[in-house]
The first five atom37 places (N, CA, C, CB, O) and aatype in JSON, in Angstrom:
{
  "aatype": [12, 10, 6, 10, 8, 14, 9, 10, 0, 6, 9, 10, 8, 9, 9, 15, 6, 10, 6, 11, 12, 5, 3, 11, 2, 2, 9, 0, 16, 10, 11, 5, 16, 16, 5, 10, 3, 2, 6, 9, 13, 8, 15, 9, 10, 15, 3, 10, 6, 9, 11, 7, 18, 19, 6, 2, 10, 7, 7, 19, 10, 11, 10, 15, 11, 2, 1, 11, 6, 10, 10, 11, 2, 0, 11, 11, 6],
  "atom_mask": [
    [1, 1, 1, 1, 1],
    [1, 1, 1, 1, 1],
    [1, 1, 1, 1, 1],
    [1, 1, 1, 1, 1],
    [1, 1, 1, 1, 1],
    [1, 1, 1, 1, 1],
    [1, 1, 1, 1, 1],
    [1, 1, 1, 1, 1],
    [1, 1, 1, 1, 1],
    [1, 1, 1, 1, 1],
    [1, 1, 1, 1, 1],
    [1, 1, 1, 1, 1],
    [1, 1, 1, 1, 1],
    [1, 1, 1, 1, 1],
    [1, 1, 1, 1, 1],
    [1, 1, 1, 1, 1],
    [1, 1, 1, 1, 1],
    [1, 1, 1, 1, 1],
    [1, 1, 1, 1, 1],
    [1, 1, 1, 1, 1],
    [1, 1, 1, 1, 1],
    [1, 1, 1, 1, 1],
    [1, 1, 1, 1, 1],
    [1, 1, 1, 1, 1],
    [1, 1, 1, 1, 1],
    [1, 1, 1, 1, 1],
    [1, 1, 1, 1, 1],
    [1, 1, 1, 1, 1],
    [1, 1, 1, 1, 1],
    [1, 1, 1, 1, 1],
    [1, 1, 1, 1, 1],
    [1, 1, 1, 1, 1],
    [1, 1, 1, 1, 1],
    [1, 1, 1, 1, 1],
    [1, 1, 1, 1, 1],
    [1, 1, 1, 1, 1],
    [1, 1, 1, 1, 1],
    [1, 1, 1, 1, 1],
    [1, 1, 1, 1, 1],
    [1, 1, 1, 1, 1],
    [1, 1, 1, 1, 1],
    [1, 1, 1, 1, 1],
    [1, 1, 1, 1, 1],
    [1, 1, 1, 1, 1],
    [1, 1, 1, 1, 1],
    [1, 1, 1, 1, 1],
    [1, 1, 1, 1, 1],
    [1, 1, 1, 1, 1],
    [1, 1, 1, 1, 1],
    [1, 1, 1, 1, 1],
    [1, 1, 1, 1, 1],
    [1, 1, 1, 0, 1],
    [1, 1, 1, 1, 1],
    [1, 1, 1, 1, 1],
    [1, 1, 1, 1, 1],
    [1, 1, 1, 1, 1],
    [1, 1, 1, 1, 1],
    [1, 1, 1, 0, 1],
    [1, 1, 1, 0, 1],
    [1, 1, 1, 1, 1],
    [1, 1, 1, 1, 1],
    [1, 1, 1, 1, 1],
    [1, 1, 1, 1, 1],
    [1, 1, 1, 1, 1],
    [1, 1, 1, 1, 1],
    [1, 1, 1, 1, 1],
    [1, 1, 1, 1, 1],
    [1, 1, 1, 1, 1],
    [1, 1, 1, 1, 1],
    [1, 1, 1, 1, 1],
    [1, 1, 1, 1, 1],
    [1, 1, 1, 1, 1],
    [1, 1, 1, 1, 1],
    [1, 1, 1, 1, 1],
    [1, 1, 1, 1, 1],
    [1, 1, 1, 1, 1],
    [1, 1, 1, 1, 1]
  ],
  "atom_positions": [
    [[8.1, -6.77, 12.54], [9.28, -5.92, 12.52], [9.71, -5.71, 11.08], [10.43, -6.54, 13.35], [9.74, -6.65, 10.28]],
    [[10.04, -4.49, 10.75], [10.51, -4.18, 9.41], [11.91, -4.74, 9.2], [10.5, -2.67, 9.17], [12.76, -4.66, 10.09]],
    [[12.12, -5.3, 8.03], [13.44, -5.81, 7.7], [14.33, -4.67, 7.23], [13.35, -6.92, 6.63], [13.92, -3.85, 6.41]],
    [[15.53, -4.63, 7.74], [16.51, -3.65, 7.32], [17.36, -4.24, 6.21], [17.4, -3.19, 8.5], [17.57, -5.45, 6.13]],
    [[17.85, -3.36, 5.34], [18.82, -3.79, 4.35], [20.03, -4.34, 5.11], [19.22, -2.61, 3.38], [20.39, -3.78, 6.14]],
    [[20.65, -5.4, 4.63], [21.79, -6.0, 5.34], [22.92, -5.01, 5.65], [22.34, -7.14, 4.54], [23.56, -5.11, 6.69]],
    [[23.16, -4.07, 4.75], [24.22, -3.09, 5.0], [23.84, -2.2, 6.18], [24.47, -2.22, 3.73], [24.68, -1.92, 7.03]],
    [[22.59, -1.75, 6.23], [22.14, -0.91, 7.34], [22.18, -1.69, 8.65], [20.72, -0.38, 7.08], [22.58, -1.16, 9.68]],
    [[21.77, -2.94, 8.61], [21.8, -3.77, 9.81], [23.23, -3.93, 10.32], [21.17, -5.16, 9.53], [23.48, -3.88, 11.52]],
    [[24.15, -4.12, 9.41], [25.55, -4.28, 9.81], [26.12, -2.98, 10.36], [26.4, -4.76, 8.62], [26.89, -3.01, 11.32]],
    [[25.76, -1.85, 9.78], [26.21, -0.56, 10.3], [25.69, -0.36, 11.72], [25.74, 0.6, 9.39], [26.43, 0.11, 12.59]],
    [[24.44, -0.72, 11.97], [23.89, -0.62, 13.32], [24.62, -1.55, 14.28], [22.39, -0.94, 13.3], [24.86, -1.2, 15.44]],
    [[24.98, -2.73, 13.8], [25.73, -3.66, 14.64], [27.1, -3.08, 14.99], [25.89, -5.03, 13.92], [27.55, -3.19, 16.13]],
    [[27.77, -2.47, 14.02], [29.08, -1.86, 14.27], [28.94, -0.73, 15.28], [29.69, -1.34, 12.95], [29.77, -0.6, 16.18]],
    [[27.91, 0.1, 15.12], [27.68, 1.19, 16.08], [27.49, 0.61, 17.48], [26.44, 2.04, 15.67], [28.02, 1.16, 18.45]],
    [[26.75, -0.47, 17.58], [26.53, -1.12, 18.87], [27.86, -1.57, 19.49], [25.59, -2.32, 18.71], [28.09, -1.37, 20.69]],
    [[28.71, -2.16, 18.68], [30.02, -2.61, 19.18], [30.89, -1.43, 19.58], [30.73, -3.46, 18.12], [31.6, -1.5, 20.59]],
    [[30.86, -0.35, 18.81], [31.65, 0.83, 19.16], [31.16, 1.45, 20.46], [31.59, 1.86, 18.02], [31.96, 1.98, 21.24]],
    [[29.86, 1.4, 20.7], [29.31, 1.88, 21.97], [29.89, 1.08, 23.14], [27.77, 1.79, 21.97], [30.26, 1.65, 24.16]],
    [[29.96, -0.23, 22.98], [30.5, -1.09, 24.04], [31.95, -0.74, 24.35], [30.38, -2.56, 23.65], [32.39, -0.84, 25.49]],
    [[32.7, -0.35, 23.32], [34.1, 0.02, 23.5], [34.25, 1.46, 23.97], [34.88, -0.18, 22.19], [35.36, 1.92, 24.23]],
    [[33.14, 2.17, 24.08], [33.1, 3.57, 24.49], [34.01, 4.43, 23.6], [33.52, 3.7, 25.95], [34.74, 5.3, 24.09]],
    [[33.95, 4.17, 22.32], [34.72, 4.93, 21.33], [34.13, 6.33, 21.24], [34.71, 4.23, 19.94], [32.99, 6.51, 20.82]],
    [[34.91, 7.34, 21.62], [34.43, 8.72, 21.62], [34.49, 9.35, 20.23], [35.24, 9.55, 22.59], [33.98, 10.45, 20.02]],
    [[35.09, 8.67, 19.28], [35.19, 9.18, 17.91], [34.58, 8.14, 16.98], [36.69, 9.48, 17.52], [35.15, 7.81, 15.94]],
    [[33.41, 7.63, 17.37], [32.88, 6.49, 16.64], [32.39, 6.8, 15.23], [31.76, 5.89, 17.41], [32.3, 5.9, 14.4]],
    [[32.09, 8.05, 14.93], [31.7, 8.38, 13.55], [32.89, 8.17, 12.62], [31.18, 9.84, 13.45], [32.76, 7.58, 11.56]],
    [[34.06, 8.66, 13.03], [35.27, 8.49, 12.22], [35.65, 7.01, 12.14], [36.45, 9.31, 12.81], [36.05, 6.53, 11.07]],
    [[35.54, 6.3, 13.24], [35.85, 4.87, 13.25], [34.9, 4.1, 12.34], [35.79, 4.31, 14.68], [35.32, 3.21, 11.6]],
    [[33.62, 4.44, 12.41], [32.62, 3.8, 11.56], [32.92, 4.07, 10.08], [31.21, 4.29, 11.92], [32.82, 3.17, 9.25]],
    [[33.26, 5.3, 9.76], [33.58, 5.67, 8.37], [34.77, 4.86, 7.88], [33.88, 7.19, 8.26], [34.76, 4.33, 6.76]],
    [[35.8, 4.77, 8.72], [37.0, 4.02, 8.34], [36.69, 2.53, 8.19], [38.11, 4.22, 9.39], [37.2, 1.87, 7.29]],
    [[35.86, 2.01, 9.06], [35.51, 0.59, 9.03], [34.69, 0.24, 7.79], [34.73, 0.2, 10.28], [34.95, -0.77, 7.13]],
    [[33.71, 1.07, 7.47], [32.84, 0.78, 6.33], [33.49, 1.1, 5.0], [31.55, 1.54, 6.46], [33.16, 0.49, 3.99]],
    [[34.4, 2.06, 4.99], [35.09, 2.51, 3.78], [34.13, 2.98, 2.69], [35.97, 1.4, 3.24], [34.4, 2.83, 1.5]],
    [[33.0, 3.54, 3.13], [32.03, 4.07, 2.18], [32.45, 5.45, 1.7], [30.63, 4.13, 2.81], [33.16, 6.17, 2.4]],
    [[32.01, 5.81, 0.52], [32.19, 7.15, -0.01], [31.59, 8.14, 0.99], [31.53, 7.3, -1.42], [30.57, 7.85, 1.62]],
    [[32.22, 9.3, 1.14], [31.8, 10.3, 2.13], [30.33, 10.68, 1.98], [32.66, 11.55, 1.99], [29.6, 10.73, 2.97]],
    [[29.89, 10.94, 0.76], [28.5, 11.35, 0.52], [27.53, 10.22, 0.88], [28.32, 11.76, -0.95], [26.5, 10.47, 1.51]],
    [[27.85, 9.01, 0.48], [26.99, 7.87, 0.78], [26.95, 7.61, 2.28], [27.48, 6.6, 0.04], [25.89, 7.36, 2.85]],
    [[28.12, 7.69, 2.93], [28.21, 7.46, 4.37], [27.31, 8.43, 5.13], [29.66, 7.61, 4.84], [26.53, 8.01, 5.99]],
    [[27.41, 9.72, 4.82], [26.61, 10.71, 5.54], [25.12, 10.6, 5.19], [27.11, 12.12, 5.22], [24.26, 10.9, 6.02]],
    [[24.82, 10.17, 3.98], [23.43, 9.94, 3.6], [22.83, 8.79, 4.43], [23.33, 9.62, 2.09], [21.7, 8.89, 4.89]],
    [[23.59, 7.73, 4.6], [23.12, 6.59, 5.4], [22.93, 7.0, 6.85], [24.12, 5.42, 5.3], [21.92, 6.66, 7.46]],
    [[23.9, 7.74, 7.4], [23.76, 8.19, 8.79], [22.54, 9.08, 8.97], [25.02, 8.95, 9.24], [21.81, 8.95, 9.96]],
    [[22.32, 9.98, 8.03], [21.15, 10.85, 8.1], [19.87, 10.04, 8.07], [21.16, 11.88, 6.95], [18.93, 10.3, 8.82]],
    [[19.83, 9.05, 7.19], [18.65, 8.19, 7.08], [18.4, 7.43, 8.38], [18.83, 7.2, 5.92], [17.26, 7.3, 8.82]],
    [[19.46, 6.92, 9.0], [19.31, 6.2, 10.26], [18.83, 7.11, 11.38], [20.64, 5.54, 10.65], [18.06, 6.7, 12.24]],
    [[19.3, 8.36, 11.36], [18.84, 9.34, 12.36], [17.37, 9.69, 12.14], [19.7, 10.62, 12.31], [16.58, 9.74, 13.09]],
    [[17.0, 9.93, 10.89], [15.61, 10.29, 10.57], [14.66, 9.17, 10.98], [15.46, 10.6, 9.06], [13.57, 9.43, 11.5]],
    [[15.07, 7.93, 10.75], [14.22, 6.78, 11.1], [14.21, 6.5, 12.6], [14.69, 5.54, 10.35], [13.44, 5.67, 13.08]],
    [[15.07, 7.19, 13.33], [15.1, 7.03, 14.78], [15.91, 5.85, 15.28], [0.0, 0.0, 0.0], [15.74, 5.43, 16.42]],
    [[16.79, 5.3, 14.45], [17.6, 4.17, 14.86], [18.83, 4.59, 15.64], [18.02, 3.38, 13.65], [19.29, 3.87, 16.53]],
    [[19.37, 5.77, 15.32], [20.56, 6.27, 16.01], [20.34, 7.71, 16.44], [21.81, 6.16, 15.11], [19.49, 8.43, 15.92]],
    [[21.14, 8.11, 17.42], [21.14, 9.49, 17.89], [22.57, 10.0, 17.8], [20.58, 9.61, 19.35], [23.51, 9.29, 18.16]],
    [[22.73, 11.22, 17.32], [24.04, 11.84, 17.26], [24.14, 12.78, 18.46], [24.27, 12.61, 15.91], [23.55, 13.86, 18.47]],
    [[24.89, 12.35, 19.46], [25.03, 13.12, 20.69], [26.41, 13.77, 20.72], [24.81, 12.22, 21.95], [27.38, 13.17, 21.19]],
    [[26.48, 14.99, 20.23], [27.74, 15.71, 20.23], [28.82, 15.04, 19.41], [0.0, 0.0, 0.0], [29.99, 15.04, 19.8]],
    [[28.45, 14.48, 18.29], [29.41, 13.83, 17.42], [29.66, 12.37, 17.74], [0.0, 0.0, 0.0], [30.48, 11.73, 17.09]],
    [[28.96, 11.84, 18.73], [29.08, 10.42, 19.09], [27.76, 9.74, 18.76], [29.46, 10.24, 20.6], [26.71, 10.14, 19.26]],
    [[27.82, 8.71, 17.94], [26.61, 7.98, 17.57], [26.24, 6.98, 18.65], [26.79, 7.26, 16.23], [27.1, 6.27, 19.19]],
    [[24.97, 6.92, 18.96], [24.43, 5.96, 19.92], [23.18, 5.35, 19.3], [24.13, 6.62, 21.31], [22.42, 6.03, 18.62]],
    [[22.97, 4.07, 19.55], [21.73, 3.44, 19.13], [20.6, 3.99, 19.98], [21.8, 1.89, 19.24], [20.77, 4.21, 21.18]],
    [[19.47, 4.21, 19.36], [18.3, 4.64, 20.13], [17.83, 3.47, 20.99], [17.15, 5.15, 19.19], [18.14, 2.32, 20.68]],
    [[17.11, 3.75, 22.05], [16.61, 2.69, 22.93], [15.74, 1.7, 22.15], [15.81, 3.29, 24.11], [15.81, 0.5, 22.38]],
    [[14.94, 2.22, 21.23], [14.08, 1.38, 20.4], [14.93, 0.42, 19.57], [13.2, 2.26, 19.48], [14.6, -0.76, 19.45]],
    [[15.99, 0.91, 19.0], [16.84, 0.09, 18.13], [17.57, -0.96, 18.94], [17.85, 0.96, 17.38], [17.74, -2.09, 18.47]],
    [[17.99, -0.62, 20.15], [18.67, -1.6, 21.0], [17.74, -2.78, 21.28], [19.13, -0.96, 22.32], [18.17, -3.93, 21.26]],
    [[16.48, -2.49, 21.55], [15.51, -3.55, 21.8], [15.32, -4.42, 20.56], [14.16, -2.95, 22.24], [15.24, -5.65, 20.67]],
    [[15.24, -3.8, 19.4], [15.06, -4.57, 18.16], [16.27, -5.46, 17.9], [14.83, -3.62, 16.97], [16.11, -6.6, 17.45]],
    [[17.48, -4.96, 18.17], [18.68, -5.77, 17.98], [18.69, -6.96, 18.95], [19.94, -4.92, 18.18], [19.07, -8.07, 18.56]],
    [[18.28, -6.74, 20.19], [18.22, -7.83, 21.16], [17.24, -8.9, 20.7], [17.82, -7.3, 22.56], [17.53, -10.1, 20.77]],
    [[16.08, -8.46, 20.22], [15.07, -9.41, 19.74], [15.55, -10.17, 18.52], [13.77, -8.68, 19.42], [15.25, -11.35, 18.38]],
    [[16.28, -9.5, 17.64], [16.79, -10.15, 16.43], [17.82, -11.22, 16.8], [17.42, -9.11, 15.48], [17.88, -12.26, 16.14]],
    [[18.62, -10.99, 17.84], [19.62, -11.97, 18.26], [18.96, -13.21, 18.84], [20.57, -11.36, 19.29], [19.48, -14.32, 18.72]],
    [[17.8, -13.03, 19.48], [17.08, -14.15, 20.09], [16.48, -15.07, 19.05], [16.0, -13.64, 21.01], [16.32, -16.27, 19.3]],
    [[16.14, -14.54, 17.88], [15.46, -15.33, 16.83], [16.4, -16.22, 16.09], [14.77, -14.42, 15.85], [15.98, -16.95, 15.19]]
  ]
}
């Protein structure tokens, strides 16, 4: 399994938690939580989408099925 940068791993973890809370505005919540610069924030989100870790479904971020499995496996280790 490829190692993710700790910041990216934490962003994915936050997205996972926001999914559990069914946050319909999770992009804004994620931005507020991370407090990243707007340009950097959107660059990271684009990178995560390109790599297939997240899906943007009508403005709501969701972990891809592949990423959910990787997170489950990482928790087991």
